[in-house]
Each structure stands twice: as C-alpha cells, then as structure tokens.
mmCIF file of C-alpha atoms in Angstrom:
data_model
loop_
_atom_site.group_PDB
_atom_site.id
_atom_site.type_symbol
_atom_site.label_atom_id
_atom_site.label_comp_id
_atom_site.label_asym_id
_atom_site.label_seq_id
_atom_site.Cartn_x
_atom_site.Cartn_y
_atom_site.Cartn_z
ATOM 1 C CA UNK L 566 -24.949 18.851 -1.372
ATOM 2 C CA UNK L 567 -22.955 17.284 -4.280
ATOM 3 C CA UNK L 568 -25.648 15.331 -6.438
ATOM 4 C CA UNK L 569 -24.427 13.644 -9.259
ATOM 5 C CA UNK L 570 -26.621 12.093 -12.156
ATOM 6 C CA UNK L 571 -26.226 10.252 -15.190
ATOM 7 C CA UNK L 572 -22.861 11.191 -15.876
ATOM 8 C CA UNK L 573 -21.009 10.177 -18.823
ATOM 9 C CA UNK L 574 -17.509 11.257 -19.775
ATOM 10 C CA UNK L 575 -15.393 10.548 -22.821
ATOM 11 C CA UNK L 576 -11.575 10.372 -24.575
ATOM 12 C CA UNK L 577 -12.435 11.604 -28.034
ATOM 13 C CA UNK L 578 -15.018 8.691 -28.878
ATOM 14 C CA UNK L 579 -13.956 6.334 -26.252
ATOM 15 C CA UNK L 580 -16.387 6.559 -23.647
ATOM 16 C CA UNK L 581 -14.842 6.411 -19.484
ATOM 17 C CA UNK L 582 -18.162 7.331 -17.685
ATOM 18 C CA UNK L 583 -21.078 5.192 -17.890
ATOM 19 C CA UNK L 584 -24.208 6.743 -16.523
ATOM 20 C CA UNK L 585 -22.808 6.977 -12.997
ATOM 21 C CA UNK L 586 -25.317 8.344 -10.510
ATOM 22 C CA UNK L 587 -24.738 9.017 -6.530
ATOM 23 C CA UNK L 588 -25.608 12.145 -3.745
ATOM 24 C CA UNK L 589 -22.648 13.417 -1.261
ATOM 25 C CA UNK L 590 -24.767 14.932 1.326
ATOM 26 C CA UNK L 591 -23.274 17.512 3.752
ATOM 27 C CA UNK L 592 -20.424 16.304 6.033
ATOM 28 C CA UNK L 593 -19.902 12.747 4.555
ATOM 29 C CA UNK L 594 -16.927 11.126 3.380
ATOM 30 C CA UNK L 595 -17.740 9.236 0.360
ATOM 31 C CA UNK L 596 -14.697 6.991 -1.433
ATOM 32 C CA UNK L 597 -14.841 5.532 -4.581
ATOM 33 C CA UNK L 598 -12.789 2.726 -5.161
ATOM 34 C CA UNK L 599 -11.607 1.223 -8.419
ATOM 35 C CA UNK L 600 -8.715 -0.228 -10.074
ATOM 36 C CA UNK L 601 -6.488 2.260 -12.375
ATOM 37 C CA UNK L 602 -8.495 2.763 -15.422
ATOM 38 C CA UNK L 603 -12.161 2.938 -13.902
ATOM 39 C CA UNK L 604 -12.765 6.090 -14.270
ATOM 40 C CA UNK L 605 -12.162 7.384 -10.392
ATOM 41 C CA UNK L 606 -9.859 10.687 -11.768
ATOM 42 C CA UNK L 607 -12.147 11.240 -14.820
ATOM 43 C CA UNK L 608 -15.339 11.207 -11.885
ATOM 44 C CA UNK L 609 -12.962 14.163 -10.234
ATOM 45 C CA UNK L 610 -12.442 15.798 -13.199
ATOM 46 C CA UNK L 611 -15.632 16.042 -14.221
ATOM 47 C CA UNK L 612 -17.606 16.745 -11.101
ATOM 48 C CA UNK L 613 -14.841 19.944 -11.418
ATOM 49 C CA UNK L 614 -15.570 21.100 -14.666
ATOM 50 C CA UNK L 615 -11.751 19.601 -15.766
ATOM 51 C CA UNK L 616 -12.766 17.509 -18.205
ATOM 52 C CA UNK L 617 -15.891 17.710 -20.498
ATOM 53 C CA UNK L 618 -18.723 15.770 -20.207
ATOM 54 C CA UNK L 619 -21.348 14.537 -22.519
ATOM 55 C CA UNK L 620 -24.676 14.158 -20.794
ATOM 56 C CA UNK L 621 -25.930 14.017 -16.959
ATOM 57 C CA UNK L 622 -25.912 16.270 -14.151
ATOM 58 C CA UNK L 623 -23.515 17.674 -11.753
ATOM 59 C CA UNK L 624 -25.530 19.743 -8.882
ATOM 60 C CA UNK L 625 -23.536 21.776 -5.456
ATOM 61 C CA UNK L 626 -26.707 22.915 -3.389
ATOM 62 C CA UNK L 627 -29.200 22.378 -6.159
ATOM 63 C CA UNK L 628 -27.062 24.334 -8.655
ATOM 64 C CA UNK L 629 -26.592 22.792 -11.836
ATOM 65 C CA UNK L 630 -22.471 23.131 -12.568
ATOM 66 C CA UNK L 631 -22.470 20.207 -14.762
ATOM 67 C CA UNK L 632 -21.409 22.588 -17.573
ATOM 68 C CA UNK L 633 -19.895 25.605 -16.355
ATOM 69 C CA UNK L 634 -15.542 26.205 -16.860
ATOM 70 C CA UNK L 635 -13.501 25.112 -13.906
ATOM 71 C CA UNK L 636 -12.743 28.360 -12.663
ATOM 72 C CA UNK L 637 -16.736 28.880 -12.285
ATOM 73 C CA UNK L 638 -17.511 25.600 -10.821
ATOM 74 C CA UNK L 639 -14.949 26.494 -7.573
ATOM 75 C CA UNK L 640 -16.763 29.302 -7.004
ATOM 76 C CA UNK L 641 -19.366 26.827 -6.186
ATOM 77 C CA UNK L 642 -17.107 25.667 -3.435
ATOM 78 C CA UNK L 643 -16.004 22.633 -4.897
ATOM 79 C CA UNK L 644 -12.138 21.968 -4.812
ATOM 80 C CA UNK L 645 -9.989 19.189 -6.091
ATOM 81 C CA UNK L 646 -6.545 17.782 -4.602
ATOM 82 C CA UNK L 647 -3.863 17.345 -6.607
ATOM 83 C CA UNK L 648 -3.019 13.774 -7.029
ATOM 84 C CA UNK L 649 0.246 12.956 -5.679
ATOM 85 C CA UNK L 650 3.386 15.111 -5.434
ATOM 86 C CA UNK L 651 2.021 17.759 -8.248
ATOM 87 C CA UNK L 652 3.117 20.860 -6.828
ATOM 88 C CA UNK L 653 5.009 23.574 -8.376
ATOM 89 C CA UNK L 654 8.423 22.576 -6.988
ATOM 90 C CA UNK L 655 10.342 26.126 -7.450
ATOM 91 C CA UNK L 656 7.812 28.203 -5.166
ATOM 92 C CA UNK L 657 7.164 27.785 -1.543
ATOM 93 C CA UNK L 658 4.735 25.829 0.512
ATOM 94 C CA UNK L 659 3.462 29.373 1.198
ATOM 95 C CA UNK L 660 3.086 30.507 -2.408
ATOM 96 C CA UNK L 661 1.180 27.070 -3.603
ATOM 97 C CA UNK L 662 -1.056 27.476 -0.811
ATOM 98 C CA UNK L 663 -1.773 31.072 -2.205
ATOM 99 C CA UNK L 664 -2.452 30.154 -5.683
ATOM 100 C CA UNK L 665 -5.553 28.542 -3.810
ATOM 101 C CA UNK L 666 -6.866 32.304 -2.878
ATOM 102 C CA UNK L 667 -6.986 33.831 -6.105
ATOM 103 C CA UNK L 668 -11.272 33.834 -5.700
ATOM 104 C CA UNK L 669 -12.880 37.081 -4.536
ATOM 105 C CA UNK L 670 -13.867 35.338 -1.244
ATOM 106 C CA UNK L 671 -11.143 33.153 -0.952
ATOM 107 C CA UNK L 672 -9.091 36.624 -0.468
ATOM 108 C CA UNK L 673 -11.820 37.343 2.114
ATOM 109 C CA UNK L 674 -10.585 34.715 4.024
ATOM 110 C CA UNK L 675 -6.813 34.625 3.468
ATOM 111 C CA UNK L 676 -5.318 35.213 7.077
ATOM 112 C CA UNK L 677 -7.943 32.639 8.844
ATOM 113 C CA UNK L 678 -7.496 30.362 6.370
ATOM 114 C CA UNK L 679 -3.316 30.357 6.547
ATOM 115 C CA UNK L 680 -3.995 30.175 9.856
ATOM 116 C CA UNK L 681 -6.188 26.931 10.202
ATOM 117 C CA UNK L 682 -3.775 25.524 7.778
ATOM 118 C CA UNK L 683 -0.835 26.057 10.165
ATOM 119 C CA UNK L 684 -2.219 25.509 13.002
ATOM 120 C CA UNK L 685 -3.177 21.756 11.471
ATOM 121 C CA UNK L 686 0.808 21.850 10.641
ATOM 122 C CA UNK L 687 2.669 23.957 12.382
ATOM 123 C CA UNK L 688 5.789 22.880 10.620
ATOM 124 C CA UNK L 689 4.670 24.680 7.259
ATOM 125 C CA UNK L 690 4.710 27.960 9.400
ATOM 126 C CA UNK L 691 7.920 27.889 10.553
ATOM 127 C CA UNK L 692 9.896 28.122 7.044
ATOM 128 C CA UNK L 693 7.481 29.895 5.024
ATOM 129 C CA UNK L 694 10.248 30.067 1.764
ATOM 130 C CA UNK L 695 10.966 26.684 2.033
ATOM 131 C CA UNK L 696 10.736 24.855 -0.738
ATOM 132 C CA UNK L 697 8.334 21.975 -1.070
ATOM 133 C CA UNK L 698 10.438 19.962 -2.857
ATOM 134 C CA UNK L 699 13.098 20.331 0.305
ATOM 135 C CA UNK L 700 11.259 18.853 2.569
ATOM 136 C CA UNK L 701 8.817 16.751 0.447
ATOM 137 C CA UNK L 702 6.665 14.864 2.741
ATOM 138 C CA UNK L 703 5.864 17.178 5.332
ATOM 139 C CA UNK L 704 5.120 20.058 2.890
ATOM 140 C CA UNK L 705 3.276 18.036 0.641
ATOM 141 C CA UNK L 706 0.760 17.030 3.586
ATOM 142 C CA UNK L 707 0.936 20.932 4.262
ATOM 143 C CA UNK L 708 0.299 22.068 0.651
ATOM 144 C CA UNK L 709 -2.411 19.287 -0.543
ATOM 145 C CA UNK L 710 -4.509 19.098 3.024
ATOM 146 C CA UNK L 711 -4.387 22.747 3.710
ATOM 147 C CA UNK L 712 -5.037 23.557 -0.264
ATOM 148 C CA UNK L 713 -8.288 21.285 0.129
ATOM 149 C CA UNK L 714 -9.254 23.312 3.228
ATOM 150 C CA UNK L 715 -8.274 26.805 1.409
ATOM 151 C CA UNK L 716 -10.772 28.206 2.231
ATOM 152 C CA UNK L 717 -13.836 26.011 2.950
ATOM 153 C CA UNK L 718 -14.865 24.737 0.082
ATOM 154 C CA UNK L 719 -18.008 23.078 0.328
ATOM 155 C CA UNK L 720 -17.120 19.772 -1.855
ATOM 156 C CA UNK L 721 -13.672 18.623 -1.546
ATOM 157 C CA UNK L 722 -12.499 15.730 -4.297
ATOM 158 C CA UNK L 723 -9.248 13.626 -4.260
ATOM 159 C CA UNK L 724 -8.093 11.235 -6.426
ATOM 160 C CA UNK L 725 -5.278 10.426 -3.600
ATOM 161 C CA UNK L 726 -5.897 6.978 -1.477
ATOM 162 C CA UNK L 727 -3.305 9.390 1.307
ATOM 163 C CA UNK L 728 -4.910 12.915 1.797
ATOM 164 C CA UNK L 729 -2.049 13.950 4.280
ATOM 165 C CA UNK L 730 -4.537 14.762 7.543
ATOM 166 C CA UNK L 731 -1.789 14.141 10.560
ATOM 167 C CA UNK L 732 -3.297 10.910 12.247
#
C-alpha cells in the first residue's frame, strides 16, 4: 500500500534522508524508531508531500505521490498526526476535527465519520464548544486519534510515540 524507495530529503544542502527504502502493506503497523535528529519527522513529512524531496519514490496503491503538493497527496488517503499538543487552541475539539473534512469525499463522509470518532470518545461529544485547550488531555486524544481516522485514510503517519487510542 505505502511503498517507499530511495528516498532522500534535505535542509538547504544538508542532507536528512539517506536512501531509505521500506513497503507498509495494508493493515500493518509499522514504527520507526530513532533518536531526535534521525530523520523520523522528515520520513513523515515527506511521505506527505510536507517537505521536498530530492530523489526516490513515494507510491499509495501503486501511485507515484512522491512529488505531488500536500493537499494532493491526502487525496491519496494518506494523513499525518500532528505531533504533540499542535492544535489550534481557540476553536473547538469539534471545529479541529472539521478542518480534517475540507476534501470532496471527506464531506461525503462527515456525519459517519463524527460519529466513529465519538463513539471511540464519547467525552468529545458531550461538549462540542469546548475548548481543547480546557480540557487538554482528553480532547487532544479526541482531536489527534479521531483526526487520523477522519475519514479513512488509507496511510496514517505519526511522528507521536502516544497516538491517544483509549487502551
């Protein structure tokens, strides 16, 4: 599903990418693990058209999205978490979660998608003008885990060690 070749990223002329190569097949969990500076959110970035990349190939089902604008490559279902608390603080958990349905089909599928999301925490339902910043942890889980599964992407990359899923 996610295939991944010869990938090498850059900072202006220094280079943070080296050649990496690897396949995320349908329905796996892949991590990649590194200290800070390796290269793990660059990897992200790149695999969503976020940050530019010099050579190698970034495939979703076979397509080549290894140079295609951000806002093209989610339209090839892939969908990155934001790292951390990054959230806009001064709009709801409801309202991030929207900014996530801006795509054509991701309108499609507004309702069932809300609903999935609050039915995974029903918390976030129940004060849908709260403020994430109010009530921090909860609505982050609520805002990053249902944003990843807003709606259905078909590659979902994190550069979080916590993703939020209730345990």
């Amino acid at each position: 599903m996610l295939e991944i070749r010869d990938l090498d990223a850059f900072y202006g002329d220094a280079q943070a990418l080296w050649g990496v190569t690897m396949d995320v097949h349908d329905g796996e969990t892949v991590a990649v693990l590194g200290t800070n500076g390796a290269g793990k959110s660059t990897l992200v970035n790149a695999v969503a058209g976020l940050h530019a990349k010099r050579r190698g190939r970034v495939a979703v089902g076979g397509v080549d999205i290894a140079h295609l604008p951000a806002h093209k490559v989610c339209e090839y279902g892939v969908a990155v978490v934001p790292e951390g608390r990054r959230v806009f603080p001064a709009m709801s958990v409801y309202d991030n979660l929207c900014l996530g349905a801006y795509r054509r089909t991701a309108r499609a599928e507004y309702r069932q998608s809300l609903d999935r999301v609050y039915g995974i925490f029903p918390g976030c339902g129940s004060a849908p003008g709260s403020s994430p910043a109010a009530s921090a942890a909860a609505s982050s889980r609520c805002w990053r885990s249902g944003g990843r599964s807003w709606p259905s992407p078909r590659c979902c990359c994190s550069t979080s060690r916590r993703w939020g899923w209730p345990r």
